[in-house]
């Protein structure tokens, strides 16, 4: 007889439920909709449509969000951040393990490109039923 915890974990893993719940939670935290239940219902419908089309879920953070994150790290307004700051930003958006080519400085465009690449690589593709 299989351990009930192991069976539950296998079920969650097979259906990517932890990733889906994180996606929903992060979407709520980032977007802060005025009607969260309706937002979740619409988000789940979008997830089903993406799943049925064989597409990955879109990143929670869009270019506007990533630009705002850049400006948070560019505290001096120099228009550039360090590789260490990019690494911290990657961690902040849930992509701490992402490897990228390090260089002396990252302007807003290159900063956003690194984060977008990391988010694309981490994108969730839900299994079809």
PDB file of C-alpha atoms in Angstrom:
ATOM      1  CA  UNK A   1       0.000   0.000   0.000  1.00  0.00           C
ATOM      2  CA  UNK A   2       1.357   3.405  -0.980  1.00  0.00           C
ATOM      3  CA  UNK A   3       1.972   6.003   1.678  1.00  0.00           C
ATOM      4  CA  UNK A   4      -0.915   8.545   1.533  1.00  0.00           C
ATOM      5  CA  UNK A   5       1.480  11.498   1.693  1.00  0.00           C
ATOM      6  CA  UNK A   6       3.561  10.136  -1.159  1.00  0.00           C
ATOM      7  CA  UNK A   7       0.406   9.489  -3.187  1.00  0.00           C
ATOM      8  CA  UNK A   8      -0.832  13.029  -2.564  1.00  0.00           C
ATOM      9  CA  UNK A   9       2.556  14.496  -3.481  1.00  0.00           C
ATOM     10  CA  UNK A  10       2.682  12.426  -6.668  1.00  0.00           C
ATOM     11  CA  UNK A  11      -0.793  13.682  -7.579  1.00  0.00           C
ATOM     12  CA  UNK A  12       0.199  17.310  -6.953  1.00  0.00           C
ATOM     13  CA  UNK A  13       3.427  16.922  -8.929  1.00  0.00           C
ATOM     14  CA  UNK A  14       1.771  15.139 -11.861  1.00  0.00           C
ATOM     15  CA  UNK A  15      -0.781  17.919 -12.217  1.00  0.00           C
ATOM     16  CA  UNK A  16       1.686  20.741 -11.494  1.00  0.00           C
ATOM     17  CA  UNK A  17      -0.594  22.036  -8.757  1.00  0.00           C
ATOM     18  CA  UNK A  18       2.126  23.719  -6.661  1.00  0.00           C
ATOM     19  CA  UNK A  19       3.267  25.678  -9.725  1.00  0.00           C
ATOM     20  CA  UNK A  20      -0.319  26.592 -10.608  1.00  0.00           C
ATOM     21  CA  UNK A  21      -1.063  27.764  -7.068  1.00  0.00           C
ATOM     22  CA  UNK A  22       2.134  29.828  -7.031  1.00  0.00           C
ATOM     23  CA  UNK A  23       1.152  31.333 -10.393  1.00  0.00           C
ATOM     24  CA  UNK A  24      -2.280  32.294  -9.063  1.00  0.00           C
ATOM     25  CA  UNK A  25      -0.876  33.667  -5.786  1.00  0.00           C
ATOM     26  CA  UNK A  26       1.829  35.674  -7.532  1.00  0.00           C
ATOM     27  CA  UNK A  27      -0.675  37.024 -10.061  1.00  0.00           C
ATOM     28  CA  UNK A  28      -2.888  38.186  -7.190  1.00  0.00           C
ATOM     29  CA  UNK A  29       0.038  39.812  -5.379  1.00  0.00           C
ATOM     30  CA  UNK A  30       1.308  41.615  -8.478  1.00  0.00           C
ATOM     31  CA  UNK A  31      -2.012  42.699 -10.000  1.00  0.00           C
ATOM     32  CA  UNK A  32      -3.999  43.235  -6.750  1.00  0.00           C
ATOM     33  CA  UNK A  33      -7.393  43.090  -8.478  1.00  0.00           C
ATOM     34  CA  UNK A  34     -10.359  44.778  -6.835  1.00  0.00           C
ATOM     35  CA  UNK A  35     -12.401  41.578  -7.279  1.00  0.00           C
ATOM     36  CA  UNK A  36      -9.972  38.745  -6.503  1.00  0.00           C
ATOM     37  CA  UNK A  37     -12.440  35.857  -6.841  1.00  0.00           C
ATOM     38  CA  UNK A  38     -13.517  36.969 -10.289  1.00  0.00           C
ATOM     39  CA  UNK A  39      -9.871  37.544 -11.193  1.00  0.00           C
ATOM     40  CA  UNK A  40      -9.007  33.980 -10.141  1.00  0.00           C
ATOM     41  CA  UNK A  41     -11.933  32.580 -12.152  1.00  0.00           C
ATOM     42  CA  UNK A  42     -10.787  34.498 -15.260  1.00  0.00           C
ATOM     43  CA  UNK A  43      -7.177  33.499 -14.679  1.00  0.00           C
ATOM     44  CA  UNK A  44      -8.161  29.828 -14.451  1.00  0.00           C
ATOM     45  CA  UNK A  45     -10.132  30.131 -17.692  1.00  0.00           C
ATOM     46  CA  UNK A  46      -7.055  31.657 -19.341  1.00  0.00           C
ATOM     47  CA  UNK A  47      -4.941  28.812 -17.925  1.00  0.00           C
ATOM     48  CA  UNK A  48      -7.345  26.228 -19.370  1.00  0.00           C
ATOM     49  CA  UNK A  49      -7.248  27.926 -22.779  1.00  0.00           C
ATOM     50  CA  UNK A  50      -3.425  27.975 -22.738  1.00  0.00           C
ATOM     51  CA  UNK A  51      -3.318  24.336 -21.611  1.00  0.00           C
ATOM     52  CA  UNK A  52      -5.723  23.257 -24.365  1.00  0.00           C
ATOM     53  CA  UNK A  53      -3.641  25.136 -26.953  1.00  0.00           C
ATOM     54  CA  UNK A  54      -0.444  23.500 -25.655  1.00  0.00           C
ATOM     55  CA  UNK A  55       0.983  26.903 -24.730  1.00  0.00           C
ATOM     56  CA  UNK A  56       2.810  27.984 -21.609  1.00  0.00           C
ATOM     57  CA  UNK A  57       1.209  30.343 -19.140  1.00  0.00           C
ATOM     58  CA  UNK A  58       2.253  33.954 -19.683  1.00  0.00           C
ATOM     59  CA  UNK A  59       4.729  35.411 -17.205  1.00  0.00           C
ATOM     60  CA  UNK A  60       3.148  37.223 -14.285  1.00  0.00           C
ATOM     61  CA  UNK A  61       5.601  40.101 -14.664  1.00  0.00           C
ATOM     62  CA  UNK A  62       5.274  42.131 -17.847  1.00  0.00           C
ATOM     63  CA  UNK A  63       7.763  44.629 -19.278  1.00  0.00           C
ATOM     64  CA  UNK A  64       6.235  47.470 -17.248  1.00  0.00           C
ATOM     65  CA  UNK A  65       6.721  45.486 -14.027  1.00  0.00           C
ATOM     66  CA  UNK A  66      10.307  44.614 -14.950  1.00  0.00           C
ATOM     67  CA  UNK A  67      11.061  48.245 -15.757  1.00  0.00           C
ATOM     68  CA  UNK A  68       9.703  49.247 -12.344  1.00  0.00           C
ATOM     69  CA  UNK A  69      11.900  46.590 -10.723  1.00  0.00           C
ATOM     70  CA  UNK A  70      14.914  47.995 -12.591  1.00  0.00           C
ATOM     71  CA  UNK A  71      14.229  51.465 -11.199  1.00  0.00           C
ATOM     72  CA  UNK A  72      13.964  50.054  -7.681  1.00  0.00           C
ATOM     73  CA  UNK A  73      17.465  48.618  -8.045  1.00  0.00           C
ATOM     74  CA  UNK A  74      18.836  51.729  -9.791  1.00  0.00           C
ATOM     75  CA  UNK A  75      18.598  53.778  -6.596  1.00  0.00           C
ATOM     76  CA  UNK A  76      21.129  56.378  -7.739  1.00  0.00           C
ATOM     77  CA  UNK A  77      19.381  56.924 -11.074  1.00  0.00           C
ATOM     78  CA  UNK A  78      22.568  56.108 -12.978  1.00  0.00           C
ATOM     79  CA  UNK A  79      20.653  54.110 -15.596  1.00  0.00           C
ATOM     80  CA  UNK A  80      22.664  50.992 -14.835  1.00  0.00           C
ATOM     81  CA  UNK A  81      22.705  48.172 -12.287  1.00  0.00           C
ATOM     82  CA  UNK A  82      25.308  45.563 -11.400  1.00  0.00           C
ATOM     83  CA  UNK A  83      25.289  41.841 -12.106  1.00  0.00           C
ATOM     84  CA  UNK A  84      24.713  41.289  -8.381  1.00  0.00           C
ATOM     85  CA  UNK A  85      21.590  43.411  -8.549  1.00  0.00           C
ATOM     86  CA  UNK A  86      20.370  41.454 -11.581  1.00  0.00           C
ATOM     87  CA  UNK A  87      20.947  38.242  -9.624  1.00  0.00           C
ATOM     88  CA  UNK A  88      18.921  39.642  -6.705  1.00  0.00           C
ATOM     89  CA  UNK A  89      16.128  40.718  -9.066  1.00  0.00           C
ATOM     90  CA  UNK A  90      16.061  37.225 -10.552  1.00  0.00           C
ATOM     91  CA  UNK A  91      15.661  35.828  -7.061  1.00  0.00           C
ATOM     92  CA  UNK A  92      12.869  38.311  -6.341  1.00  0.00           C
ATOM     93  CA  UNK A  93      10.854  37.122  -9.359  1.00  0.00           C
ATOM     94  CA  UNK A  94      11.365  33.448  -8.529  1.00  0.00           C
ATOM     95  CA  UNK A  95      14.212  32.701 -10.928  1.00  0.00           C
ATOM     96  CA  UNK A  96      17.165  32.523  -8.539  1.00  0.00           C
ATOM     97  CA  UNK A  97      18.745  29.581 -10.364  1.00  0.00           C
ATOM     98  CA  UNK A  98      18.770  31.296 -13.763  1.00  0.00           C
ATOM     99  CA  UNK A  99      22.238  31.627 -15.252  1.00  0.00           C
ATOM    100  CA  UNK A 100      23.069  34.657 -17.353  1.00  0.00           C
ATOM    101  CA  UNK A 101      26.110  36.229 -18.960  1.00  0.00           C
ATOM    102  CA  UNK A 102      27.585  38.666 -16.476  1.00  0.00           C
ATOM    103  CA  UNK A 103      28.993  42.013 -17.527  1.00  0.00           C
ATOM    104  CA  UNK A 104      29.973  45.276 -15.864  1.00  0.00           C
ATOM    105  CA  UNK A 105      26.588  46.961 -16.038  1.00  0.00           C
ATOM    106  CA  UNK A 106      23.025  46.435 -17.213  1.00  0.00           C
ATOM    107  CA  UNK A 107      20.873  49.213 -18.554  1.00  0.00           C
ATOM    108  CA  UNK A 108      17.088  48.923 -18.284  1.00  0.00           C
ATOM    109  CA  UNK A 109      16.774  47.139 -21.639  1.00  0.00           C
ATOM    110  CA  UNK A 110      19.397  44.473 -20.910  1.00  0.00           C
ATOM    111  CA  UNK A 111      18.111  44.056 -17.330  1.00  0.00           C
ATOM    112  CA  UNK A 112      14.576  43.435 -18.595  1.00  0.00           C
ATOM    113  CA  UNK A 113      15.845  41.069 -21.301  1.00  0.00           C
ATOM    114  CA  UNK A 114      17.653  38.899 -18.721  1.00  0.00           C
ATOM    115  CA  UNK A 115      14.567  38.733 -16.510  1.00  0.00           C
ATOM    116  CA  UNK A 116      12.223  38.044 -19.438  1.00  0.00           C
ATOM    117  CA  UNK A 117      14.481  35.229 -20.607  1.00  0.00           C
ATOM    118  CA  UNK A 118      14.478  33.717 -17.115  1.00  0.00           C
ATOM    119  CA  UNK A 119      10.699  33.996 -16.827  1.00  0.00           C
ATOM    120  CA  UNK A 120      10.199  32.391 -20.259  1.00  0.00           C
ATOM    121  CA  UNK A 121      12.444  29.480 -19.316  1.00  0.00           C
ATOM    122  CA  UNK A 122      10.486  29.008 -16.098  1.00  0.00           C
ATOM    123  CA  UNK A 123       7.087  29.233 -17.812  1.00  0.00           C
ATOM    124  CA  UNK A 124       4.550  26.597 -16.844  1.00  0.00           C
ATOM    125  CA  UNK A 125       2.984  24.299 -19.419  1.00  0.00           C
ATOM    126  CA  UNK A 126       0.014  22.618 -17.805  1.00  0.00           C
ATOM    127  CA  UNK A 127      -0.575  18.948 -18.613  1.00  0.00           C
ATOM    128  CA  UNK A 128      -3.697  18.093 -20.547  1.00  0.00           C
ATOM    129  CA  UNK A 129      -6.204  15.918 -18.672  1.00  0.00           C
TER     130      UNK A 129
END
